[in-house]
mmCIF file of C-alpha atoms and ligand atoms in Angstrom:
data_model
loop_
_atom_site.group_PDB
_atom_site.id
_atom_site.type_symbol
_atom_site.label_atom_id
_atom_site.label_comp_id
_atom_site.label_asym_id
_atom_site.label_seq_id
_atom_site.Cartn_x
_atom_site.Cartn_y
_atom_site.Cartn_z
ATOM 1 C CA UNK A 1 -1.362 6.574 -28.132
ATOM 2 C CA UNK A 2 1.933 5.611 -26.465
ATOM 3 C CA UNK A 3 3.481 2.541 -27.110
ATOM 4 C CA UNK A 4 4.493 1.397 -23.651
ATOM 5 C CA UNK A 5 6.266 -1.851 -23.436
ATOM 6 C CA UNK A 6 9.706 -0.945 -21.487
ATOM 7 C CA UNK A 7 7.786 -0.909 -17.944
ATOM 8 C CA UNK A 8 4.947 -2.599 -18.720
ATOM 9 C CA UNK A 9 3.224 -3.625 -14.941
ATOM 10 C CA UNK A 10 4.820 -0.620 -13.398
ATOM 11 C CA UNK A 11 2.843 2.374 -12.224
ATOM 12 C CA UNK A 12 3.377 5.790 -12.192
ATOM 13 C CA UNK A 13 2.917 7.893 -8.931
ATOM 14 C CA UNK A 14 0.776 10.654 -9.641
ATOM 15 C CA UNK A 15 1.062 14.334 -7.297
ATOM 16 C CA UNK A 16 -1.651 17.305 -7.255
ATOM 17 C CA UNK A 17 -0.584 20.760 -7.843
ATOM 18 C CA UNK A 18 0.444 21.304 -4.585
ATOM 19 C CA UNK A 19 2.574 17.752 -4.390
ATOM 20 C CA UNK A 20 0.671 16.344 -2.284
ATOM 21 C CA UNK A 21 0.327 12.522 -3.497
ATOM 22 C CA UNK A 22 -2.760 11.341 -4.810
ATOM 23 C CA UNK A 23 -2.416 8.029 -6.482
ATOM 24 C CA UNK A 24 -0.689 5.634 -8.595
ATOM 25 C CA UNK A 25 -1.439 4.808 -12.183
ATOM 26 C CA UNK A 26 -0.592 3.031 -15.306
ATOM 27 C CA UNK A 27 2.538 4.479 -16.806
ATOM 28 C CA UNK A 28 0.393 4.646 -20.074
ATOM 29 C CA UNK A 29 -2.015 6.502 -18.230
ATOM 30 C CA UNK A 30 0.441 9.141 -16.780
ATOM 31 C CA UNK A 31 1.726 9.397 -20.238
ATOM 32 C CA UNK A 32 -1.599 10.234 -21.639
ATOM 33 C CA UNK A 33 -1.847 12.956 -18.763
ATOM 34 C CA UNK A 34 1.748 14.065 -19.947
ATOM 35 C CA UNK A 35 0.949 14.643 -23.741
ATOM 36 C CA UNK A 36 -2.543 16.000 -23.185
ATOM 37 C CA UNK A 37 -0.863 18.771 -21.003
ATOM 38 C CA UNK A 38 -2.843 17.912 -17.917
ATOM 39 C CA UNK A 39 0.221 16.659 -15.865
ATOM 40 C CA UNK A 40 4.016 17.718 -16.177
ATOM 41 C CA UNK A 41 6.650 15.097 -15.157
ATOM 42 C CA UNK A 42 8.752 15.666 -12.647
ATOM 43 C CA UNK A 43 10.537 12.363 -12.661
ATOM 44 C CA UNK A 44 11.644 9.983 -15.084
ATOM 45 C CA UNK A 45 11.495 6.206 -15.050
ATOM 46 C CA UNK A 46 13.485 4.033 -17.076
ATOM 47 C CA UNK A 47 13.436 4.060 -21.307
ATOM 48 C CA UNK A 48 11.638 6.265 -23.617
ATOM 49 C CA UNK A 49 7.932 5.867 -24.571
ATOM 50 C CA UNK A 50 6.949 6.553 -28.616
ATOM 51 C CA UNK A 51 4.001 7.548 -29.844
ATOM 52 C CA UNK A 52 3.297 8.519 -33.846
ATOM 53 C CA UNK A 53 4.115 12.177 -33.001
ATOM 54 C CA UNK A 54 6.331 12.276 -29.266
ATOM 55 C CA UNK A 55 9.104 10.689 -27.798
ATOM 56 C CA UNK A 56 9.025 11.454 -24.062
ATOM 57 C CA UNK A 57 10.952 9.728 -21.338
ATOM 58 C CA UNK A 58 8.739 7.089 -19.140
ATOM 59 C CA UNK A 59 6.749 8.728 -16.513
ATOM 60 C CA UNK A 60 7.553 7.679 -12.802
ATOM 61 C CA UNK A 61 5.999 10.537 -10.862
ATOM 62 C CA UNK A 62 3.971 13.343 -12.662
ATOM 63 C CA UNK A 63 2.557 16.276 -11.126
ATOM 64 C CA UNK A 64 -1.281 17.492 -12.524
ATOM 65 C CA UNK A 65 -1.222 21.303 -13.906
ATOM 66 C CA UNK A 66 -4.778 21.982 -11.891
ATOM 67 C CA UNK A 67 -5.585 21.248 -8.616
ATOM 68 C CA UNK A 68 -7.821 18.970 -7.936
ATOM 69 C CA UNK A 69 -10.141 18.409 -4.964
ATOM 70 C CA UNK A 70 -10.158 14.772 -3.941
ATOM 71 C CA UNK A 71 -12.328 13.637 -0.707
ATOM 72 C CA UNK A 72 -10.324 11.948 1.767
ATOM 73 C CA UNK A 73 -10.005 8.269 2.138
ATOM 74 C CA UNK A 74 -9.521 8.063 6.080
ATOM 75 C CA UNK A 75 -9.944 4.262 5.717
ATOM 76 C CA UNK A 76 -7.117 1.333 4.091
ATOM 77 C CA UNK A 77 -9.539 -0.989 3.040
ATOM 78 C CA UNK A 78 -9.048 -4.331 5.062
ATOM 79 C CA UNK A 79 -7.786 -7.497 2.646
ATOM 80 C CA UNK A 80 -5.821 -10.091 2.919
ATOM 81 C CA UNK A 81 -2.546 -8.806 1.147
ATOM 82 C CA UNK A 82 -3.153 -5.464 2.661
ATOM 83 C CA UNK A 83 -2.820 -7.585 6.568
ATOM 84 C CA UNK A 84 0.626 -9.107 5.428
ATOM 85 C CA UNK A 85 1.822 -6.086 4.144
ATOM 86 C CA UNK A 86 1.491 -4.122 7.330
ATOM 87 C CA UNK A 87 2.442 -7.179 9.231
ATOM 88 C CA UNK A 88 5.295 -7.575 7.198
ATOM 89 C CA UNK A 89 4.356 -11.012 6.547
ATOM 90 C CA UNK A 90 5.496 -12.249 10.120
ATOM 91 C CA UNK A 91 3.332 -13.895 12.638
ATOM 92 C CA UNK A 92 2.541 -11.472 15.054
ATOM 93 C CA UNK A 93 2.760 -14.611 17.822
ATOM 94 C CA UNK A 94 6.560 -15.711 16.583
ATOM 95 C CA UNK A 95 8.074 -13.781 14.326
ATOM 96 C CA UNK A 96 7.580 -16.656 11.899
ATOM 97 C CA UNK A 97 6.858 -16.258 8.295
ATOM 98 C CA UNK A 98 3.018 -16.024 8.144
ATOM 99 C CA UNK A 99 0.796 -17.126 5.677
ATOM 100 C CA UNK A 100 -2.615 -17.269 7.599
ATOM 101 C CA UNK A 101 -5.183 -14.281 8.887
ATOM 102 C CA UNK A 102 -5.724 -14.523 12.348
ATOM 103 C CA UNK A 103 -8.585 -12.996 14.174
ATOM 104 C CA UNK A 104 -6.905 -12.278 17.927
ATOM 105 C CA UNK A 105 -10.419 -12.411 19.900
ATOM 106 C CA UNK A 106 -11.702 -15.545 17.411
ATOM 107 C CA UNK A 107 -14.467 -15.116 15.227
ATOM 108 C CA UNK A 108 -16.620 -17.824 16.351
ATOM 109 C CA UNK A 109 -16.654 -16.002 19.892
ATOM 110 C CA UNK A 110 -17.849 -12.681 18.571
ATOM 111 C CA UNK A 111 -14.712 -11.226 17.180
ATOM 112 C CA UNK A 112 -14.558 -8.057 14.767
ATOM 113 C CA UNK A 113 -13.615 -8.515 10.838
ATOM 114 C CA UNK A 114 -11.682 -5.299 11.828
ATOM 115 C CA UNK A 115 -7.890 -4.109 11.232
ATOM 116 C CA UNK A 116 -7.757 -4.174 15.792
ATOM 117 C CA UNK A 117 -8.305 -7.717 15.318
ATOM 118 C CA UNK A 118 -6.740 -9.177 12.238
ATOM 119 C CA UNK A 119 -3.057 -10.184 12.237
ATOM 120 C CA UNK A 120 -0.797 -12.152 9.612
ATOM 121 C CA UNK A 121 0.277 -15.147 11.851
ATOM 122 C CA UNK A 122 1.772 -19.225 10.766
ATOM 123 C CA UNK A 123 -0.241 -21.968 10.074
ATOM 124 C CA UNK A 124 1.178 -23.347 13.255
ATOM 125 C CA UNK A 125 0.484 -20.760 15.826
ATOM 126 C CA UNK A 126 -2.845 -19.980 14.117
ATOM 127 C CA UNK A 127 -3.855 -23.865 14.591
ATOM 128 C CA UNK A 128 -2.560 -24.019 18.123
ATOM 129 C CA UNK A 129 -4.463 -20.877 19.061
ATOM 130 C CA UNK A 130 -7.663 -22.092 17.253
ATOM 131 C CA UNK A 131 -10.614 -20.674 18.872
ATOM 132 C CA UNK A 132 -8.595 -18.972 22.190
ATOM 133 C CA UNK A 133 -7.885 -15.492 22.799
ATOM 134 C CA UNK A 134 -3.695 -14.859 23.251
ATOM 135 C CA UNK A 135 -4.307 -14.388 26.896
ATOM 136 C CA UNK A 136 -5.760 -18.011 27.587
ATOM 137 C CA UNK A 137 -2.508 -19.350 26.336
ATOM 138 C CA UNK A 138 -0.433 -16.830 28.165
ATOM 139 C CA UNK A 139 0.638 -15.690 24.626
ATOM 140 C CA UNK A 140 1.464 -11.923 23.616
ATOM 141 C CA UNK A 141 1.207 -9.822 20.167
ATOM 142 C CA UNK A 142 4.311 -8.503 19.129
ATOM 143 C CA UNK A 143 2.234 -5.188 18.866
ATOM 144 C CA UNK A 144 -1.149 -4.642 18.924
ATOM 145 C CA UNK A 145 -2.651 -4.393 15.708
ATOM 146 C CA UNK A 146 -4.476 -1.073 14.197
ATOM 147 C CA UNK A 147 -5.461 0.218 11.182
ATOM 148 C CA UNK A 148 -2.368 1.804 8.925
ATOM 149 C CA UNK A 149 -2.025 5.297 8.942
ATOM 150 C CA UNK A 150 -0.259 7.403 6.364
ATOM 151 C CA UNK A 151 -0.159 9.367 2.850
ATOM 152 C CA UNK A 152 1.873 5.963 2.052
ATOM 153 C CA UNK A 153 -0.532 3.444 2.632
ATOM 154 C CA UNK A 154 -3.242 5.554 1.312
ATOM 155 C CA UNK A 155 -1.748 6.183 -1.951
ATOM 156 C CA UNK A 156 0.169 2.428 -2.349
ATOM 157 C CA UNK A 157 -2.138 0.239 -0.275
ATOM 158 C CA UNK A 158 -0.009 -3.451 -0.281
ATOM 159 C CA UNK A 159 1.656 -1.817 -3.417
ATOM 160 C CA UNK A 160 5.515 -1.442 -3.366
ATOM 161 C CA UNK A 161 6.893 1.948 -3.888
ATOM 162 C CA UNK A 162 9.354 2.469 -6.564
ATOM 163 C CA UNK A 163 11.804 3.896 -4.843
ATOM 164 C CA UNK A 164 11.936 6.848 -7.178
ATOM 165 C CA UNK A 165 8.570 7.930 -4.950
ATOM 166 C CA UNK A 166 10.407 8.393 -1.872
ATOM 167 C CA UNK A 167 10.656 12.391 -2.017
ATOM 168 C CA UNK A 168 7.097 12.043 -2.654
ATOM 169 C CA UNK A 169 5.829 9.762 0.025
ATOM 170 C CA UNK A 170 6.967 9.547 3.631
ATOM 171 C CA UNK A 171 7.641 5.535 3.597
ATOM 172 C CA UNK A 172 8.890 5.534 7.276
ATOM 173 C CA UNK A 173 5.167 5.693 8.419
ATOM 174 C CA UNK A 174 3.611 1.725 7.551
ATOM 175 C CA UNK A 175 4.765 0.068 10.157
ATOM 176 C CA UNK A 176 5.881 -2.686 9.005
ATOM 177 C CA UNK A 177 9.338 -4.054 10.432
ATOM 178 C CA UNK A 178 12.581 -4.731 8.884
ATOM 179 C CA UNK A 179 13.372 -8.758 9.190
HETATM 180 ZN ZN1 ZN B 1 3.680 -18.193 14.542
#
């Protein structure tokens, strides 16, 4: 077993045969895939992992010898840290740092637990709105929410990429803003 304490917490981004990106795992784990022949690295992350017989460098992306068939997750699963993360923790009303959910036709009217109506949005616009739809107070989304798209967000979810991904996953598809 590999003795992996120089990156302990990070992952490792893990590629089918054909490249395409599949998912991200322990570094230990990728390791495991490494040395049992089952993956090939095809880039390093930082230090060098030991085991009783091997010395290889950390894993940061590794690419599986076999194809293998995986059925498609069309959906990001809705949470809370997934919302900020494609909000990029602003309020959608004004541009504020947000730290509440808010549901943009309200909840106790009928509205959806749904990524078309969930938005990251401040304590103080979210207790102003209360139980109002934006239009009753004449206010308007900075964009109108929808359910993230992308071999990014499918892969990551609310996870940041190591940026040693990048070639690997097309990043400029979240959208989520630069402050
Ligand atoms: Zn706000």
């Amino acid at each position: 077993m590999p003795d992996i304490r120089p990156t302990a917490g990070s992952g490792a981004l893990v590629l089918n045969a054909t490249y395409e990106p599949l998912c991200v795992v322990s570094v230990r784990r990728a390791a495991i895939l490494v040395l049992s022949a089952k993956a090939v690295c095809v880039a390093d992350g930082e230090g060098i992992l030991h085991s009783a017989r091997n010395a290889l460098p950390v894993p940061s992306v590794v690419r599986l010898t076999r194809y293998v068939r995986v059925p498609y997750r069309a959906h990001v699963g809705l949470s809370r840290r997934a919302i900020f993360a494609r909000d990029g923790w602003r309020c959608a009303y004004c541009r504020g740092p947000a730290e509440t959910i808010d549901h943009v036709f309200p909840r106790s009217r009928g509205g959806r637990h749904a990524w078309e109506n969930v938005v990251a949005a401040c304590a103080r616009c979210n207790h102003t709105k209360g139980d109002k739809t934006p239009a009753e107070l004449g206010w308007r989304l900075h964009h109108l929410p929808a359910a993230p798209k992308g071999n990014a967000w499918r892969v990551l979810g609310h996870r940041a990429p190591d940026p040693r991904w990048a070639d690997w996953l097309d990043l400029r598809e979240p959208e989520v803003e630069a402050a």
